[in-house]
PDB file of C-alpha atoms in Angstrom:
ATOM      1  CA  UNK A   1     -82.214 159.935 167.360  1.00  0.00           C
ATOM      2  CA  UNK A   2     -79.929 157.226 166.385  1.00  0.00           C
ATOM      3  CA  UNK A   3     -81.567 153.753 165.860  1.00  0.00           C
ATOM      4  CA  UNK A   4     -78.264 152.117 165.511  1.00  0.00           C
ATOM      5  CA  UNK A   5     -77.347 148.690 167.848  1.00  0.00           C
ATOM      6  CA  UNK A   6     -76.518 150.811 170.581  1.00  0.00           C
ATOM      7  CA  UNK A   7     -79.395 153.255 170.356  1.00  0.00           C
ATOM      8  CA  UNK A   8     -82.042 151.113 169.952  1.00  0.00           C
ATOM      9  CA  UNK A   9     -80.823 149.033 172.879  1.00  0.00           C
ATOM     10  CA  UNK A  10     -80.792 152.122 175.477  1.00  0.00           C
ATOM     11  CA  UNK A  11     -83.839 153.559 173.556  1.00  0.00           C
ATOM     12  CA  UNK A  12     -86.127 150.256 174.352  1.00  0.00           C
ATOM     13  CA  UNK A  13     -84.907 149.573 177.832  1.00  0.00           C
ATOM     14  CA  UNK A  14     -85.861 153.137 178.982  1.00  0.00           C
ATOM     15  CA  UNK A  15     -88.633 152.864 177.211  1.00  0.00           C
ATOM     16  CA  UNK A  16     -89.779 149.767 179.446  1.00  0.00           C
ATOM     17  CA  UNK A  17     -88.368 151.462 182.508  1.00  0.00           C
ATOM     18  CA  UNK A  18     -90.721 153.970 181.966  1.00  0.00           C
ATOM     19  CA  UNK A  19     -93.932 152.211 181.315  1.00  0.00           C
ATOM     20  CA  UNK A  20     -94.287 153.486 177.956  1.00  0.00           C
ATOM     21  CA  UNK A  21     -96.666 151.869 175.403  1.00  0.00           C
ATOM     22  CA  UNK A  22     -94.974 152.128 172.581  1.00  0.00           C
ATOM     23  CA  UNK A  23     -91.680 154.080 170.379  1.00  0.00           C
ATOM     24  CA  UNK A  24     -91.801 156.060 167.393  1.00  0.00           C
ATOM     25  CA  UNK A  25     -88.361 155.813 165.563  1.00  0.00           C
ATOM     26  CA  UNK A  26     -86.814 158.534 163.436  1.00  0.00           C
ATOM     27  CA  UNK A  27     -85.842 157.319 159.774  1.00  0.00           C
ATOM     28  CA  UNK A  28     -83.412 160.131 159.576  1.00  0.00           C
ATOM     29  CA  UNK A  29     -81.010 157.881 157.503  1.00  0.00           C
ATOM     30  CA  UNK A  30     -82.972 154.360 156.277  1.00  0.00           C
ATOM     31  CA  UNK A  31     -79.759 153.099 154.595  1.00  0.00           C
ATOM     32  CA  UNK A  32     -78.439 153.092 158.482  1.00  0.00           C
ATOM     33  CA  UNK A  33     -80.977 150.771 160.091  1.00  0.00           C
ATOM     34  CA  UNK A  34     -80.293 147.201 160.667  1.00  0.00           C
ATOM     35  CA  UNK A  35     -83.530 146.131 160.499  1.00  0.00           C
ATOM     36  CA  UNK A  36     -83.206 142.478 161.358  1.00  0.00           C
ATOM     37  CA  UNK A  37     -82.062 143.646 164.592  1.00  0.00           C
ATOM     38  CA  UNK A  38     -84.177 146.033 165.524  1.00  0.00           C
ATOM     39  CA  UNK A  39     -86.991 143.992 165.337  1.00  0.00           C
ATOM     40  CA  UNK A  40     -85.585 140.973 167.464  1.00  0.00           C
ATOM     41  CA  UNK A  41     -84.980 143.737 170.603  1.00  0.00           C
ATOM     42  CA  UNK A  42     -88.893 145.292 169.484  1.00  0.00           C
ATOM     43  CA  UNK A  43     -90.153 141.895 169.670  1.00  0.00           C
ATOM     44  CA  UNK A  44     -88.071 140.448 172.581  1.00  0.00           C
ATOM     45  CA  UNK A  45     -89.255 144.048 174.456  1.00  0.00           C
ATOM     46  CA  UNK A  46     -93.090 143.453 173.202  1.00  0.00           C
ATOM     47  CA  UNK A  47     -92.949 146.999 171.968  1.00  0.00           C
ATOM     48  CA  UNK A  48     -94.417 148.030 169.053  1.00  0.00           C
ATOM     49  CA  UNK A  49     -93.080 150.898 166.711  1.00  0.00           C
ATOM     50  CA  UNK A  50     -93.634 153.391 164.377  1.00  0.00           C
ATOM     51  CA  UNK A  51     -91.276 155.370 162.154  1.00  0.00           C
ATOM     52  CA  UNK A  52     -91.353 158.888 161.253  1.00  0.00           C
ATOM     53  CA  UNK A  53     -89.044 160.715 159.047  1.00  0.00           C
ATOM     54  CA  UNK A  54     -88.555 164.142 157.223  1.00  0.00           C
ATOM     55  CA  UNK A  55     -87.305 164.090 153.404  1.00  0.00           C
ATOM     56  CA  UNK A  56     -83.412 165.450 153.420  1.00  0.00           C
ATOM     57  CA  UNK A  57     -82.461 167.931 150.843  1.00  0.00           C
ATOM     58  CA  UNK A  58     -81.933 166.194 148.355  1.00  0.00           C
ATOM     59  CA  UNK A  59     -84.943 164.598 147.731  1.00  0.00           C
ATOM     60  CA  UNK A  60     -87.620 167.099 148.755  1.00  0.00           C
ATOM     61  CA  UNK A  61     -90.851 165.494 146.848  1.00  0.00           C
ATOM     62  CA  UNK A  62     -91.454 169.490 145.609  1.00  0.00           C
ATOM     63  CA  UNK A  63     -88.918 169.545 143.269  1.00  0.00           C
ATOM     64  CA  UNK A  64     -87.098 165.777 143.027  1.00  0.00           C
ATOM     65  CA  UNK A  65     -90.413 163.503 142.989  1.00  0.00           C
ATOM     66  CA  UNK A  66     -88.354 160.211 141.441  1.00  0.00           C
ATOM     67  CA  UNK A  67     -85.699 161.119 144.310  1.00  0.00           C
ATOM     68  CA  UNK A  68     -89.010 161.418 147.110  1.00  0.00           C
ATOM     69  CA  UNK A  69     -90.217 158.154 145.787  1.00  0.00           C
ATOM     70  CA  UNK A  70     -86.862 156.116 146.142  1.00  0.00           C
ATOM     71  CA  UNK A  71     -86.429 157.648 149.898  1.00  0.00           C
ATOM     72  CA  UNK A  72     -90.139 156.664 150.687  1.00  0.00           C
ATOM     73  CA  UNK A  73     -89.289 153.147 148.857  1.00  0.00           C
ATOM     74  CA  UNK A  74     -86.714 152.155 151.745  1.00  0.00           C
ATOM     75  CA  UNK A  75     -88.082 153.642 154.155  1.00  0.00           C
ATOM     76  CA  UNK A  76     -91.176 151.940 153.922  1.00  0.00           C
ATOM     77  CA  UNK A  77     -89.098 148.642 153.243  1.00  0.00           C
ATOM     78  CA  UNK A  78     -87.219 149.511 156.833  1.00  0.00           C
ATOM     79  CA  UNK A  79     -90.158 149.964 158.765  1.00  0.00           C
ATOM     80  CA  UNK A  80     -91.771 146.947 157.415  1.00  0.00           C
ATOM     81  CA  UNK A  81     -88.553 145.035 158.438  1.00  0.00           C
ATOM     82  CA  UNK A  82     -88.773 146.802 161.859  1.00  0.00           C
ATOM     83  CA  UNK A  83     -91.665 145.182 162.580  1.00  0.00           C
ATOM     84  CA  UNK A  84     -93.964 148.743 162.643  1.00  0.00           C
ATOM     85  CA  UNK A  85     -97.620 149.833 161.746  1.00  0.00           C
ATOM     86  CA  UNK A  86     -96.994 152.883 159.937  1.00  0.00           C
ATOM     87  CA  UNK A  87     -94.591 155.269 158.809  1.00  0.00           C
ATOM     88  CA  UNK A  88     -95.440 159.135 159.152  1.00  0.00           C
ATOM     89  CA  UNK A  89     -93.869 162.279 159.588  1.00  0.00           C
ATOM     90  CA  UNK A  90     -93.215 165.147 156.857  1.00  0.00           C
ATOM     91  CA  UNK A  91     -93.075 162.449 154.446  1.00  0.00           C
ATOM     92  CA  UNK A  92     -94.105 165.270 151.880  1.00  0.00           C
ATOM     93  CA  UNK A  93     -91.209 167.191 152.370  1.00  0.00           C
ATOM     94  CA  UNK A  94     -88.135 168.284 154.508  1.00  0.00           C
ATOM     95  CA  UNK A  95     -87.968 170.006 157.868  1.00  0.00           C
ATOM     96  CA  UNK A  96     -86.849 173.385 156.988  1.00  0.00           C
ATOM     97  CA  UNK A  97     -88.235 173.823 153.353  1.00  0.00           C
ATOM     98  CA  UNK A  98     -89.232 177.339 152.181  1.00  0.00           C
ATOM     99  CA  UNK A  99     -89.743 178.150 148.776  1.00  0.00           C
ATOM    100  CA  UNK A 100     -90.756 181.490 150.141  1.00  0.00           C
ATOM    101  CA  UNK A 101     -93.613 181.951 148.774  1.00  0.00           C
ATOM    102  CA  UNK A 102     -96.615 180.101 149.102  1.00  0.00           C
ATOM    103  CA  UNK A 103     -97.057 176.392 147.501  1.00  0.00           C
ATOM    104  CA  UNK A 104     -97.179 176.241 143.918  1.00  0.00           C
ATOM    105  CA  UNK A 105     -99.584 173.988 142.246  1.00  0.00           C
ATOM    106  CA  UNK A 106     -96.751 172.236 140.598  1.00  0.00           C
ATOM    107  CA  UNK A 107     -95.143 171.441 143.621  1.00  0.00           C
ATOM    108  CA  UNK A 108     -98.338 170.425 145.292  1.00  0.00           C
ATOM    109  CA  UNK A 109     -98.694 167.839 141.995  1.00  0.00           C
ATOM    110  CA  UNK A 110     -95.126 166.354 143.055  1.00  0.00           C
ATOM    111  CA  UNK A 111     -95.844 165.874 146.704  1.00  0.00           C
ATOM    112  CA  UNK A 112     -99.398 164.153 145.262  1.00  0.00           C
ATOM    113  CA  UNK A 113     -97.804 161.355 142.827  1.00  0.00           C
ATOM    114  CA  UNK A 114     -95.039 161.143 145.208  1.00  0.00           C
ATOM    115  CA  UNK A 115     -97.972 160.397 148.580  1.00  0.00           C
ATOM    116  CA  UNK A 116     -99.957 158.470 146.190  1.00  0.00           C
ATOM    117  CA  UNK A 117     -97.255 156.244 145.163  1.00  0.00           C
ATOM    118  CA  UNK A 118     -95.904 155.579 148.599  1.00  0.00           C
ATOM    119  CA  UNK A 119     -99.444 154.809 149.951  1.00  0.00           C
ATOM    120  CA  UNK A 120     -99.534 152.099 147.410  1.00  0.00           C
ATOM    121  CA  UNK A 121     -95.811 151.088 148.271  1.00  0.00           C
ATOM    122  CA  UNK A 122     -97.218 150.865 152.317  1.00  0.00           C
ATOM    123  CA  UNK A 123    -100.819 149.136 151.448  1.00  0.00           C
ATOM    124  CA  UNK A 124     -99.155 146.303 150.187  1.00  0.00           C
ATOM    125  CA  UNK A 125     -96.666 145.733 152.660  1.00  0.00           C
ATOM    126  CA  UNK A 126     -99.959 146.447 155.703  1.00  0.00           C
ATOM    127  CA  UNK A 127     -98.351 149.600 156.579  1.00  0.00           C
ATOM    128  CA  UNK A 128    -100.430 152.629 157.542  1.00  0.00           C
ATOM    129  CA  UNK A 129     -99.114 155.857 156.079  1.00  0.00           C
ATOM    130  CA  UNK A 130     -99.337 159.140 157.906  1.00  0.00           C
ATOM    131  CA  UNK A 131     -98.776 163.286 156.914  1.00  0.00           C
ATOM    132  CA  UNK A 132     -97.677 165.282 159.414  1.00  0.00           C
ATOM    133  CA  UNK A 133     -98.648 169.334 158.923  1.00  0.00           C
ATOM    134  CA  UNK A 134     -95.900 171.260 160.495  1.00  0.00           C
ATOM    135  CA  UNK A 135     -95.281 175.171 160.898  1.00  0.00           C
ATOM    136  CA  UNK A 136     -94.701 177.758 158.568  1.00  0.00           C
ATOM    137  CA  UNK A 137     -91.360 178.609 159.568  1.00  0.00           C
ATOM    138  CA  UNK A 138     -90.518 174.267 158.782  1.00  0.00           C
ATOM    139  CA  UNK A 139     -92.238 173.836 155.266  1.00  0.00           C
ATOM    140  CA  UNK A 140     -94.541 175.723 153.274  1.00  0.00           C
ATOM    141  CA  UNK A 141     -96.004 173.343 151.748  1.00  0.00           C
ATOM    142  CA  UNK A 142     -98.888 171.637 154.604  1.00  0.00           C
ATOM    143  CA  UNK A 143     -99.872 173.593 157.734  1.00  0.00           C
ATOM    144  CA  UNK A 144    -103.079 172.944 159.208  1.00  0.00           C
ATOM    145  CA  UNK A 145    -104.966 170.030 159.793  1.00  0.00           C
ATOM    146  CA  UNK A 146    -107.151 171.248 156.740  1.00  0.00           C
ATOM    147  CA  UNK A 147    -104.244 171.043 154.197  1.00  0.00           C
ATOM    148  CA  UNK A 148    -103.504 168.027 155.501  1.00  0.00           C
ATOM    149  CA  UNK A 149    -106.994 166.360 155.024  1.00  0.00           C
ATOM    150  CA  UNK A 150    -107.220 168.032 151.435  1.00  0.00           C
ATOM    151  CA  UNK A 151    -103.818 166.246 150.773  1.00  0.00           C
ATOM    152  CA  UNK A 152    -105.495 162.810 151.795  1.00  0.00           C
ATOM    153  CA  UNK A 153    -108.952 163.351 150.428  1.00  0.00           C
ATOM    154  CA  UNK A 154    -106.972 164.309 146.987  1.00  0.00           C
ATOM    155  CA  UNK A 155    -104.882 160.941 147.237  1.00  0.00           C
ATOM    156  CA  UNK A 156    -107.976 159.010 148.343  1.00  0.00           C
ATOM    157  CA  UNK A 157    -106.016 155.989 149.962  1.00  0.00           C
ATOM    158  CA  UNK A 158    -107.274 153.889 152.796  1.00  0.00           C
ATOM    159  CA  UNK A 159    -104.177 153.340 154.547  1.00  0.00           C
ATOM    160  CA  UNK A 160    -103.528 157.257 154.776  1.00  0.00           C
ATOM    161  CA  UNK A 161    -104.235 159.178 158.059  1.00  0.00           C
ATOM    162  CA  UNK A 162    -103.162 162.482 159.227  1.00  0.00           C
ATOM    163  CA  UNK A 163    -100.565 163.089 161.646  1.00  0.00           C
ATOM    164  CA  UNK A 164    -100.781 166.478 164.485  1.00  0.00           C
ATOM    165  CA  UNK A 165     -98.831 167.635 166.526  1.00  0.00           C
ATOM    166  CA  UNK A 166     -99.679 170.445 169.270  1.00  0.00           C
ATOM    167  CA  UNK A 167     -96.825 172.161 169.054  1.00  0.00           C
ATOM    168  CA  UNK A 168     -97.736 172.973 165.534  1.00  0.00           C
ATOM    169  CA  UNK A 169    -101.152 173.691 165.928  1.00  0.00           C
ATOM    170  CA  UNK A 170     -99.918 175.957 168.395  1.00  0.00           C
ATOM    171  CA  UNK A 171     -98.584 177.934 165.838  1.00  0.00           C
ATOM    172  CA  UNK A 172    -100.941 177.570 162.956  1.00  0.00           C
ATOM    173  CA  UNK A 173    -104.520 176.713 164.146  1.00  0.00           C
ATOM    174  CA  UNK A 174    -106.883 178.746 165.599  1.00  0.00           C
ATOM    175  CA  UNK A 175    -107.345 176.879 168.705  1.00  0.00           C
ATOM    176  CA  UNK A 176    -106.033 173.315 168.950  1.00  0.00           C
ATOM    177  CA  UNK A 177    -108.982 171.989 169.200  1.00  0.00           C
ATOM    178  CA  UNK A 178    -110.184 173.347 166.103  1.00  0.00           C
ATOM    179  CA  UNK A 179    -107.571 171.492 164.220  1.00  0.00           C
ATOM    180  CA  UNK A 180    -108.562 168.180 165.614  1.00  0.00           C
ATOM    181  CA  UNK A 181    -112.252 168.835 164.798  1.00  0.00           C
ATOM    182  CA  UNK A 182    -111.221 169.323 160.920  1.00  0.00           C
ATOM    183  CA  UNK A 183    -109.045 166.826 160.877  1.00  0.00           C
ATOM    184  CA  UNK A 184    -111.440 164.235 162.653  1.00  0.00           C
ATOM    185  CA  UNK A 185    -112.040 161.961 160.030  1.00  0.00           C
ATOM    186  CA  UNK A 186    -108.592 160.803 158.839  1.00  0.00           C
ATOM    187  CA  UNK A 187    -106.628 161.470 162.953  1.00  0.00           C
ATOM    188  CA  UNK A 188    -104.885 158.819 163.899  1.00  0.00           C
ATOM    189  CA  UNK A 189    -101.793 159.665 165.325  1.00  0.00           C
ATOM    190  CA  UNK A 190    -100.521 163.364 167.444  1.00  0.00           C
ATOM    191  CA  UNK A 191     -97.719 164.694 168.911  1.00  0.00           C
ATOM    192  CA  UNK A 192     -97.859 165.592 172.466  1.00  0.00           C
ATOM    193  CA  UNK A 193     -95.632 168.554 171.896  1.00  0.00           C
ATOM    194  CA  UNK A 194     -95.039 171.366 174.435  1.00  0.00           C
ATOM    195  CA  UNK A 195     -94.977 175.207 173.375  1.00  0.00           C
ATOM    196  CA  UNK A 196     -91.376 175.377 173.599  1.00  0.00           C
ATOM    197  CA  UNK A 197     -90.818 171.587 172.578  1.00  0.00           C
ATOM    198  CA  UNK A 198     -90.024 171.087 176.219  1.00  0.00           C
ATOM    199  CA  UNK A 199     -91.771 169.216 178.760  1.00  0.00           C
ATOM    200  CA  UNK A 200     -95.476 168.891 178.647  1.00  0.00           C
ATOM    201  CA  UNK A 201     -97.327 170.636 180.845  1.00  0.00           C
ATOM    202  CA  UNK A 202     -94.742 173.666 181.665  1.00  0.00           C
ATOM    203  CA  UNK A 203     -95.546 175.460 178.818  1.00  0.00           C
ATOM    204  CA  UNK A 204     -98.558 176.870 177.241  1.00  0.00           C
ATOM    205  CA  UNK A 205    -100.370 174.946 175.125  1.00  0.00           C
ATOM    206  CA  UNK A 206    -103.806 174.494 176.228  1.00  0.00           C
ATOM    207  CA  UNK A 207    -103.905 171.014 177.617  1.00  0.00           C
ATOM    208  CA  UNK A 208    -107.670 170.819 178.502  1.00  0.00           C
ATOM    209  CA  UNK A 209    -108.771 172.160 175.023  1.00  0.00           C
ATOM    210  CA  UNK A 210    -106.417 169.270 172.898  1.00  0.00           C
ATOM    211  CA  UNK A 211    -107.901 166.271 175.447  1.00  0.00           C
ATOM    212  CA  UNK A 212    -111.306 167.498 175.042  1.00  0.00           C
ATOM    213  CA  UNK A 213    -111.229 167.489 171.623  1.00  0.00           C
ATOM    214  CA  UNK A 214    -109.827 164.513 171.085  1.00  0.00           C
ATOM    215  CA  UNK A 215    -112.318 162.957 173.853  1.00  0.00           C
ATOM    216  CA  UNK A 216    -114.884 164.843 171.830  1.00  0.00           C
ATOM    217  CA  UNK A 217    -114.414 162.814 168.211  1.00  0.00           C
ATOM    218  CA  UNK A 218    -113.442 159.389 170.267  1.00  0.00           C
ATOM    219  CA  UNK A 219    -110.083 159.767 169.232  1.00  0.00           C
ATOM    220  CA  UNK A 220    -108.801 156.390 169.556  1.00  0.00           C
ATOM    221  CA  UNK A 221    -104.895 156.076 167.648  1.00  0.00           C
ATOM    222  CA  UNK A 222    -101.681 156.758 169.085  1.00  0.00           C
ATOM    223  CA  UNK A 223    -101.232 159.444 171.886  1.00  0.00           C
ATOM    224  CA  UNK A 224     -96.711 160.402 171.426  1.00  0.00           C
ATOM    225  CA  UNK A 225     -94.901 162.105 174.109  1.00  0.00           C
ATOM    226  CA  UNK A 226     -92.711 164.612 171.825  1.00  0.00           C
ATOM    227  CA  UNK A 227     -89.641 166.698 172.825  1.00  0.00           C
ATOM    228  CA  UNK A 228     -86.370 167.759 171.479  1.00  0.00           C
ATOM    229  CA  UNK A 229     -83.505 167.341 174.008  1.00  0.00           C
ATOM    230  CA  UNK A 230     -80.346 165.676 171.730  1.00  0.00           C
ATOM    231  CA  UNK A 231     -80.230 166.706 168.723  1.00  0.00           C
ATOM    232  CA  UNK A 232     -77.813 166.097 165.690  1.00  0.00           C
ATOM    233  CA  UNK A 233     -76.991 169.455 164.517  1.00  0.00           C
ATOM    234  CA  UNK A 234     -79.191 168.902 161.048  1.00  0.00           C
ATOM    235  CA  UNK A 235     -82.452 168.166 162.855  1.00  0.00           C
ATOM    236  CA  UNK A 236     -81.679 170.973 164.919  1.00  0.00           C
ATOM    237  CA  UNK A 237     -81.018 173.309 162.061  1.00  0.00           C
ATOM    238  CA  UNK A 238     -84.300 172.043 160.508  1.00  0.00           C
ATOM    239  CA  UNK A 239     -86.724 173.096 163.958  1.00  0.00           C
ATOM    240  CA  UNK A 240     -84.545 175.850 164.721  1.00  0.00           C
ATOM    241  CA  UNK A 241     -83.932 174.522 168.094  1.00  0.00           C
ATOM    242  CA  UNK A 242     -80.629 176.168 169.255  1.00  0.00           C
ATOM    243  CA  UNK A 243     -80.894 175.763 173.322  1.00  0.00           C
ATOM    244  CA  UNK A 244     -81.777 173.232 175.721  1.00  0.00           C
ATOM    245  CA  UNK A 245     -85.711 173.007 175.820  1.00  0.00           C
ATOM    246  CA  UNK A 246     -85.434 171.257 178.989  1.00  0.00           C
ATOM    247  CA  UNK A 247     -83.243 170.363 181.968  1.00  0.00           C
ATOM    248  CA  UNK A 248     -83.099 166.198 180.763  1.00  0.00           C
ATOM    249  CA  UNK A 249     -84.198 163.742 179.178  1.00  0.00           C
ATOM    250  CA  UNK A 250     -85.369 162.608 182.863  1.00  0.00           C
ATOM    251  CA  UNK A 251     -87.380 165.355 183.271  1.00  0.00           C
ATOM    252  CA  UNK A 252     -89.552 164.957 179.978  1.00  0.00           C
ATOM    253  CA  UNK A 253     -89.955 161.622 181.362  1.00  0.00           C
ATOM    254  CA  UNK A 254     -90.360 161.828 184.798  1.00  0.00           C
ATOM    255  CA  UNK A 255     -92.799 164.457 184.628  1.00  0.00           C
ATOM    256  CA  UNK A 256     -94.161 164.984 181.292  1.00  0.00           C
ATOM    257  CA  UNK A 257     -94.967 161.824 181.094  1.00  0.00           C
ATOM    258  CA  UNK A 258     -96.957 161.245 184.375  1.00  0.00           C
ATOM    259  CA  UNK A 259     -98.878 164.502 183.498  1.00  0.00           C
ATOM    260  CA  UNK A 260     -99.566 163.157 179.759  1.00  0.00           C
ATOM    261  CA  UNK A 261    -100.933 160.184 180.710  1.00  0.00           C
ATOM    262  CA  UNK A 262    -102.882 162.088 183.949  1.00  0.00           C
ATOM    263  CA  UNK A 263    -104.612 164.169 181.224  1.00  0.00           C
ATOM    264  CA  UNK A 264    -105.585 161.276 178.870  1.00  0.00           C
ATOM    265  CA  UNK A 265    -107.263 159.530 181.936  1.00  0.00           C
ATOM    266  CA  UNK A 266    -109.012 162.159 182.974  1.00  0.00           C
ATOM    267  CA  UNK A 267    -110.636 162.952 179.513  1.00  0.00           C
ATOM    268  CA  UNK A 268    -110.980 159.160 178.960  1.00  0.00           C
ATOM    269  CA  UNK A 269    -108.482 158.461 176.506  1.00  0.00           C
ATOM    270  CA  UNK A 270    -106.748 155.495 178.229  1.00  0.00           C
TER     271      UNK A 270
END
């Protein structure tokens, strides 16, 4: 969660340890990250990135646009200095925002110039740029896969793709596999995300039903192991994570991971 010297250092080397493809790195502050360096240990690792980030308070596109678009400016600059294909995430909005009540047009407006403008920003630096529907109880802005394509469709950029994540759809879709059939056309990119944000594969998300669908539309972008085991206490505030989801870090690893990529072989994904 922190892509400092020191983070990024253990972060890659485990990463290699563990036979993993590739890392997806929080943007949770872009004016932290010493670019220049991370991409000497990416390259020097051969592993390739992506960034992800959720918009802090401050400059939630809903209601600061100029703010969202000066956030989105760096951080697209960062992950273009990283070395990364895309950036992606809630890049709409923040993790924890609730109007309560349900999106306004107005706000959906602002989250549209502010998308549309950082789509352009990414294009012309040969960045992809992702949206990532998340759960009622994080935003209420963009839910389902189907807000998520109407959000894309509305912006109409070439470089945009949505962004799932089973733990989501858990909440919101009716049936995972539902949500990767409407969103087939612009999927490029999902969370592997147990139930309880835990380890995959000892909780209840319907593992068959998310490989068979994704088997089903030749799903062919990036497959992300996702849990939350160390937090800092404003990400945790945001997913309303407030005790250990799993044992370790290990243990997501050790056997998420082997049961992950079991599952995409099987349905063949990899």
């Amino acid at each position: 969660m922190s892509w400092d010297a020191e983070g990024a250092a253990r972060a890659i080397a485990a990463a290699k340890v563990s036979g993993i493809d590739f890392l997806e790195i929080a943007l949770l502050d872009p004016t932290a990250i010493d670019a220049a360096l991370g991409r000497r240990l990416l390259e020097e690792a051969e592993l390739p990135a992506v960034c992800s980030l959720g918009l802090p308070e401050a400059v939630w596109a809903s209601r600061n646009p100029e703010g969202a678009k000066d956030f989105l400016r760096l951080a697209i600059e960062k992950t273009a200095g990283l070395g990364a294909t895309a950036l992606t995430g809630v890049t709409y909005g923040g993790i924890g925002e609730r109007s309560g009540l349900p999106p306004t047009d107005s706000e959906l407006d602002n989250v549209a110039r502010v998308l549309e403008q950082a789509a352009r920003l990414a294009a012309d630096v040969g960045l992809a740029f992702g949206i990532e529907p998340v759960n009622r109880y994080e935003t209420h802005l963009i839910n389902t896969a189907a807000q998520g394509v109407a959000m894309i469709e509305r912006i109409g950029a070439e470089n945009m793709f949505l962004h799932l994540d089973t733990y989501h759809m858990n909440i919101e879709e009716k049936g995972a596999g539902n949500g990767i059939l409407q969103g087939r056309d612009h999927l490029r990119y999902i969370h592997l995300s147990e139930s309880d944000r835990g380890t995959p594969g000892a909780g209840t998300c319907d593992w068959d039903e998310i490989f068979v669908a994704l088997a089903a539309i030749g799903f062919d972008g990036g497959l992300a192991m996702e849990s939350f085991i160390n937090m800092p206490p404003e990400i945790a505030y945001g997913l309303s994570v407030w005790r250990p989801v799993a044992e370790s870090a290990e243990q997501v690893v050790g056997d998420g991971l082997p049961f992950l990529r079991g599952k995409a072989r099987q349905y063949g994904l990899i």
